[in-house]
CSV table of C-alpha atoms in Angstrom, one decimal:
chain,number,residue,atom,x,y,z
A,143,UNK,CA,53.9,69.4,174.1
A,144,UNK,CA,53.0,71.8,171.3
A,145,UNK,CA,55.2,70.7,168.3
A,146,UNK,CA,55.5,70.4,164.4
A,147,UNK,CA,56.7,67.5,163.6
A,148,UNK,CA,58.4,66.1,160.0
A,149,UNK,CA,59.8,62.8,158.4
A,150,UNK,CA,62.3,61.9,157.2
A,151,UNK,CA,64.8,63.8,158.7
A,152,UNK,CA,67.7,62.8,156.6
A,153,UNK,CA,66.7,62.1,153.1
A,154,UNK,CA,69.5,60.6,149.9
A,155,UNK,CA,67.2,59.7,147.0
A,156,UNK,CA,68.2,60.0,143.2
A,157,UNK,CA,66.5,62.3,140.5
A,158,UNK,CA,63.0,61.2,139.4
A,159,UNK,CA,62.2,59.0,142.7
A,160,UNK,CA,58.9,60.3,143.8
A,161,UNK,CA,59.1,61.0,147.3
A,162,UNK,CA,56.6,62.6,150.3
A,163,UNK,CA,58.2,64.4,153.3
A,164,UNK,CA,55.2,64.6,155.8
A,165,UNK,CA,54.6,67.0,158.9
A,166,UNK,CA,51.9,67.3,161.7
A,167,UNK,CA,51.5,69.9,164.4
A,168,UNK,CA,49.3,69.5,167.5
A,169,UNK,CA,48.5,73.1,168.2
A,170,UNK,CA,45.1,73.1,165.5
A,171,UNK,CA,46.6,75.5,163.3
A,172,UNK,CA,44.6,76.4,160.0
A,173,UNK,CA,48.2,78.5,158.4
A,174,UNK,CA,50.7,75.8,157.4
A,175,UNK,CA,53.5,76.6,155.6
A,176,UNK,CA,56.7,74.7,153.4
A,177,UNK,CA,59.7,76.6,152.9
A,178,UNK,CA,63.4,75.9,151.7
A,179,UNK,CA,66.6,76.9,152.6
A,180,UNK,CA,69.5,77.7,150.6
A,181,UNK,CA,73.2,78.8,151.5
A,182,UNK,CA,73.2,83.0,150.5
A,183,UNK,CA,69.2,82.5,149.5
A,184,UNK,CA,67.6,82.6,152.9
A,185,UNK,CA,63.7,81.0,153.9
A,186,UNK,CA,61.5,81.0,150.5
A,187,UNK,CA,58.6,79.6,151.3
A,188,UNK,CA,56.8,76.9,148.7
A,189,UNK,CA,54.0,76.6,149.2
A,190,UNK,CA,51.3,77.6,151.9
A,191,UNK,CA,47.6,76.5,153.1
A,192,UNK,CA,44.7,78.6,154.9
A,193,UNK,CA,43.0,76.1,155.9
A,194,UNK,CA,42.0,72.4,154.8
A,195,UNK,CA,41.6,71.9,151.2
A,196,UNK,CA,42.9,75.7,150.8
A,197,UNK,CA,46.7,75.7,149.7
A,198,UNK,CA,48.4,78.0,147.4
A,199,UNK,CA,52.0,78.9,145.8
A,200,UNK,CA,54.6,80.5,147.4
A,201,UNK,CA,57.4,82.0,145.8
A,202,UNK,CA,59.5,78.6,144.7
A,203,UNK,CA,56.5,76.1,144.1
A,204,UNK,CA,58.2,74.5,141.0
A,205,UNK,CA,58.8,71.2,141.3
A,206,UNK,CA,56.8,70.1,144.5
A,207,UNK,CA,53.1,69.6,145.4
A,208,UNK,CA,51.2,69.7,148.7
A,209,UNK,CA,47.9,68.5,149.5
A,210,UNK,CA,45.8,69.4,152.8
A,211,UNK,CA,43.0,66.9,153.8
A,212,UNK,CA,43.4,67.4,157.6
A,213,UNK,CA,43.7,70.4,159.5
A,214,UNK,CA,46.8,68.7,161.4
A,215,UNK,CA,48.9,67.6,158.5
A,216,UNK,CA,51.1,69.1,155.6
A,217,UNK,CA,52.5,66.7,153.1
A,218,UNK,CA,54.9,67.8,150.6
A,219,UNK,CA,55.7,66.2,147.4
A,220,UNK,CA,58.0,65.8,145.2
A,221,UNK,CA,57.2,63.9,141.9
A,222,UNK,CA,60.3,63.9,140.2
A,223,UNK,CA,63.3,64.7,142.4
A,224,UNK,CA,66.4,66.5,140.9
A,225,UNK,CA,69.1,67.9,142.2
A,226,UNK,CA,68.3,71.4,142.9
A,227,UNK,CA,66.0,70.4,145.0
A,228,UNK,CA,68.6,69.3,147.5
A,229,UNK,CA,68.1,71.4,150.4
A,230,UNK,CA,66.9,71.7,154.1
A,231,UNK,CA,63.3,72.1,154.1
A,232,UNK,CA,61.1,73.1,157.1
A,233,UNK,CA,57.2,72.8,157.5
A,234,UNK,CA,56.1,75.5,159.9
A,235,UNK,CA,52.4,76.4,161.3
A,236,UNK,CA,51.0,79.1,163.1
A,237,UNK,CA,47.2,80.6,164.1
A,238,UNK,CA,47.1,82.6,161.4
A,239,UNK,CA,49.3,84.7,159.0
A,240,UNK,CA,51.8,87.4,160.6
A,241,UNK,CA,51.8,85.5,163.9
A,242,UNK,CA,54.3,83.7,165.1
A,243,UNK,CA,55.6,80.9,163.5
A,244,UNK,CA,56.3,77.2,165.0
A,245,UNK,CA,58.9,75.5,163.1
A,246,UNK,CA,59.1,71.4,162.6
A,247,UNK,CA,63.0,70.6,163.2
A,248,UNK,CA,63.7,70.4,159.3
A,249,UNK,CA,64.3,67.7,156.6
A,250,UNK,CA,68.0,67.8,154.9
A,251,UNK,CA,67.0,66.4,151.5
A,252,UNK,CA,69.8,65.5,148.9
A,253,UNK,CA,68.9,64.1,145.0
A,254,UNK,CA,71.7,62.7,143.0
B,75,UNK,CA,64.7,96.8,146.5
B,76,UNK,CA,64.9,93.4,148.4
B,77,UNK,CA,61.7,92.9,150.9
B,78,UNK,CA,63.8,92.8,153.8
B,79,UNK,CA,67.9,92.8,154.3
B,80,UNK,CA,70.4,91.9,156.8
B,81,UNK,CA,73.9,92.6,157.5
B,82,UNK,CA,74.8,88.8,156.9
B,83,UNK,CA,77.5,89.5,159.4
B,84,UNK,CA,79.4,87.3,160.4
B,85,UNK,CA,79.7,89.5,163.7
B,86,UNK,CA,82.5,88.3,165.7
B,87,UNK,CA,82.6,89.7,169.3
B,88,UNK,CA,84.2,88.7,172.6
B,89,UNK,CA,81.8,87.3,175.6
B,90,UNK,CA,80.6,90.5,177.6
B,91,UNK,CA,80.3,92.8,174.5
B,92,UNK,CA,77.3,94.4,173.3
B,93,UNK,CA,76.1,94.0,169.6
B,94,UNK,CA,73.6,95.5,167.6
B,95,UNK,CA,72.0,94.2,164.7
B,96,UNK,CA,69.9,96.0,161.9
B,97,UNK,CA,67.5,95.3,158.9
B,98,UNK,CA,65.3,97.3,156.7
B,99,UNK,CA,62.2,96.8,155.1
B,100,UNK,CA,60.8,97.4,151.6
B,101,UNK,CA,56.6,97.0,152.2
B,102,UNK,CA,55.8,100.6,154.3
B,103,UNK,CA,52.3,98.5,155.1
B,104,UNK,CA,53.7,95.5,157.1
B,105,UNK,CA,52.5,95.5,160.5
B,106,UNK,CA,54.1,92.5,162.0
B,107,UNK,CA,57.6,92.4,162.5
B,108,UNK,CA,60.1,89.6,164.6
B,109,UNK,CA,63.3,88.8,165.5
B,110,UNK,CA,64.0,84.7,164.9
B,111,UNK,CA,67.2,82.9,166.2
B,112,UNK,CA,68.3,80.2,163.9
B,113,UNK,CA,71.5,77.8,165.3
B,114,UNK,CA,73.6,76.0,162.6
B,115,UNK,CA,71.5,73.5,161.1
B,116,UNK,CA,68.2,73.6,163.5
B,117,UNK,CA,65.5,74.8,162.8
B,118,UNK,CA,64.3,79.1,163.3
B,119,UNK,CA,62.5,79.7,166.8
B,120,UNK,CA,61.3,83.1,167.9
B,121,UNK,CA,63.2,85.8,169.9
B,122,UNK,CA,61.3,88.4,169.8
B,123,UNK,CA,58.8,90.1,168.5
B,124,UNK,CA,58.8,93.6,167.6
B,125,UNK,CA,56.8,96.3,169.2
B,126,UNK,CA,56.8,100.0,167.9
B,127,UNK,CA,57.0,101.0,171.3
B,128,UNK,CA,60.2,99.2,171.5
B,129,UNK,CA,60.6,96.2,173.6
B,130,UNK,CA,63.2,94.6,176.2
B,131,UNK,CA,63.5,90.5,176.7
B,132,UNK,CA,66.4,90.4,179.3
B,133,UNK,CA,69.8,91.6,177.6
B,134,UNK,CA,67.7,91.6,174.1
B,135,UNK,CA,66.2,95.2,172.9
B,136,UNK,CA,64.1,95.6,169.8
B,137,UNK,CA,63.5,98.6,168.4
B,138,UNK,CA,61.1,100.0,165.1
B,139,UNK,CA,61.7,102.8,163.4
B,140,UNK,CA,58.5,103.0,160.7
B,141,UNK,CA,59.3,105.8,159.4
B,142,UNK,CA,62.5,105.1,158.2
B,143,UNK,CA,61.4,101.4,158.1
B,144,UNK,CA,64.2,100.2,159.8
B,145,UNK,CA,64.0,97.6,162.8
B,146,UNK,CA,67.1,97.0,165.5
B,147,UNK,CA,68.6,94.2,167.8
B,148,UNK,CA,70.4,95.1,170.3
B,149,UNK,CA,72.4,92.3,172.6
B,150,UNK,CA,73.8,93.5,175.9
B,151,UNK,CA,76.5,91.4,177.6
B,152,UNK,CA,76.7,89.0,175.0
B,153,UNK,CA,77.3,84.9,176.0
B,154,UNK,CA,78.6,82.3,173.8
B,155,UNK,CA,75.0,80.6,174.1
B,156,UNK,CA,74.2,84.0,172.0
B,157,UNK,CA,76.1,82.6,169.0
B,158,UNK,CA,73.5,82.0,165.7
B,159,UNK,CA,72.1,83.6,163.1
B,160,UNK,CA,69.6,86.2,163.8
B,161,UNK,CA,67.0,86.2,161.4
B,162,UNK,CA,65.1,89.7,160.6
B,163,UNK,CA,61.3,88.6,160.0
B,164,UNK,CA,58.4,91.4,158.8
B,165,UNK,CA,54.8,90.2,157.7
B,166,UNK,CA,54.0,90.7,154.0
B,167,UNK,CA,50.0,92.1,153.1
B,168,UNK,CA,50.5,89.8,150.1
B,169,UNK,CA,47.6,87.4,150.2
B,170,UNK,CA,48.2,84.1,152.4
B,171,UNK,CA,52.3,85.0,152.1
B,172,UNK,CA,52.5,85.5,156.3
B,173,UNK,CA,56.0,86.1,156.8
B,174,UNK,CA,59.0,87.5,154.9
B,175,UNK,CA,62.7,86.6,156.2
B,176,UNK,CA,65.8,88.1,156.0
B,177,UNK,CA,68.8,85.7,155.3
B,178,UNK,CA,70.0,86.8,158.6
B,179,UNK,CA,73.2,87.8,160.5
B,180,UNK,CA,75.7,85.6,161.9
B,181,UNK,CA,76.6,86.1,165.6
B,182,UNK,CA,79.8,84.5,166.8
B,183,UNK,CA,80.5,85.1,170.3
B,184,UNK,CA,83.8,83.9,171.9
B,185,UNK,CA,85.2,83.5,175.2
């Protein structure tokens, strides 16, 4: 089955505790994507990646870092956690960019 | 001028009824442009895209209007299954930045 796929899910960590979410899709997509969403604010994506060892900024990459060593996975991480980080974040990939995009099921992330 | 904007809604209409949803866009160059569904805490999945021809999925029409930059969604017969949040989505030129999303409209369909 074609599918992104993130961990953890459910995520309660406290400010400064570096932590990685990680996501993989199956469908041997070179676009990957991170974005965040926000009550009233909407999908802002983070950060993005063409293709292995090509990733860029989006338009909230503050505070977070992603690397891309495989085609297949996405890691996103946080160094130092803080609170307005907390948020439900989705990984999504697609063939390339203005294509349809596959969403991974999302990771509700809360720093006190 | 936001990139791309939503009625949030919410839309509140009984089962049967039909509904129409509309967002505008800023860029005049995008060239991609979809309709996403998003339920209450799941992740977005796509509806629809957007053809300037128009385009019919069932009781789902979407519609473009490029010159006035303006795309529609039109629900016919509308179930409680229906009920989400619609999310306007139009592809940005800016390098590597794929998609752009509206915050979306909320659909509440009730029996």
């Amino acid at each position: 089955e074609a599918q992104v796929t993130q961990n953890p899910r459910y995520l309660i960590t406290v400010t400064g505790k570096k932590l990685t979410v990680t996501c993989s899709q199956n469908m041997n997509h070179e676009y990957m994507s991170w974005y965040r969403q926000d009550p009233g604010l909407g999908l802002r994506q983070i950060y993005y990646s063409m293709n292995v060892e090509v990733t860029d900024k989006g338009d909230v990459p503050e505070g977070y870092k992603v690397s891309r060593k495989e085609k297949r996975n996405f890691p996103l991480i946080l160094e130092s956690p803080s609170p307005n980080q907390t948020s439900l974040y989705f990984c999504a990939s697609t063939l390339r960019p203005g294509y349809e995009q596959y969403f991974g099921p999302g990771t509700r992330l809360t720093v006190t | 001028r936001k990139e791309v904007e939503q009625d949030p809604g919410p839309f509140n209409v009984p089962e049967g009824a039909t509904v129409a949803f509309n967002c505008t866009y800023s860029n005049s160059a995008s060239q991609s442009f979809f309709w996403y569904r998003q339920d209450c805490r799941k992740e977005p999945k796509l509806l629809m895209s957007v053809y300037s021809s128009g385009n019919e999925d069932g009781r789902f029409t979407a519609q473009l209007n490029r010159a006035s930059q303006y795309i529609s969604l039109l629900i016919r017969d509308s179930k409680l299954s229906d009920s989400a949040t619609y999310l306007c989505v139009v592809n940005s030129l800016a390098a590597g930045t794929a998609l752009i999303f509206g915050k979306g409209t909320t659909l509440s369909v009730s029996s």
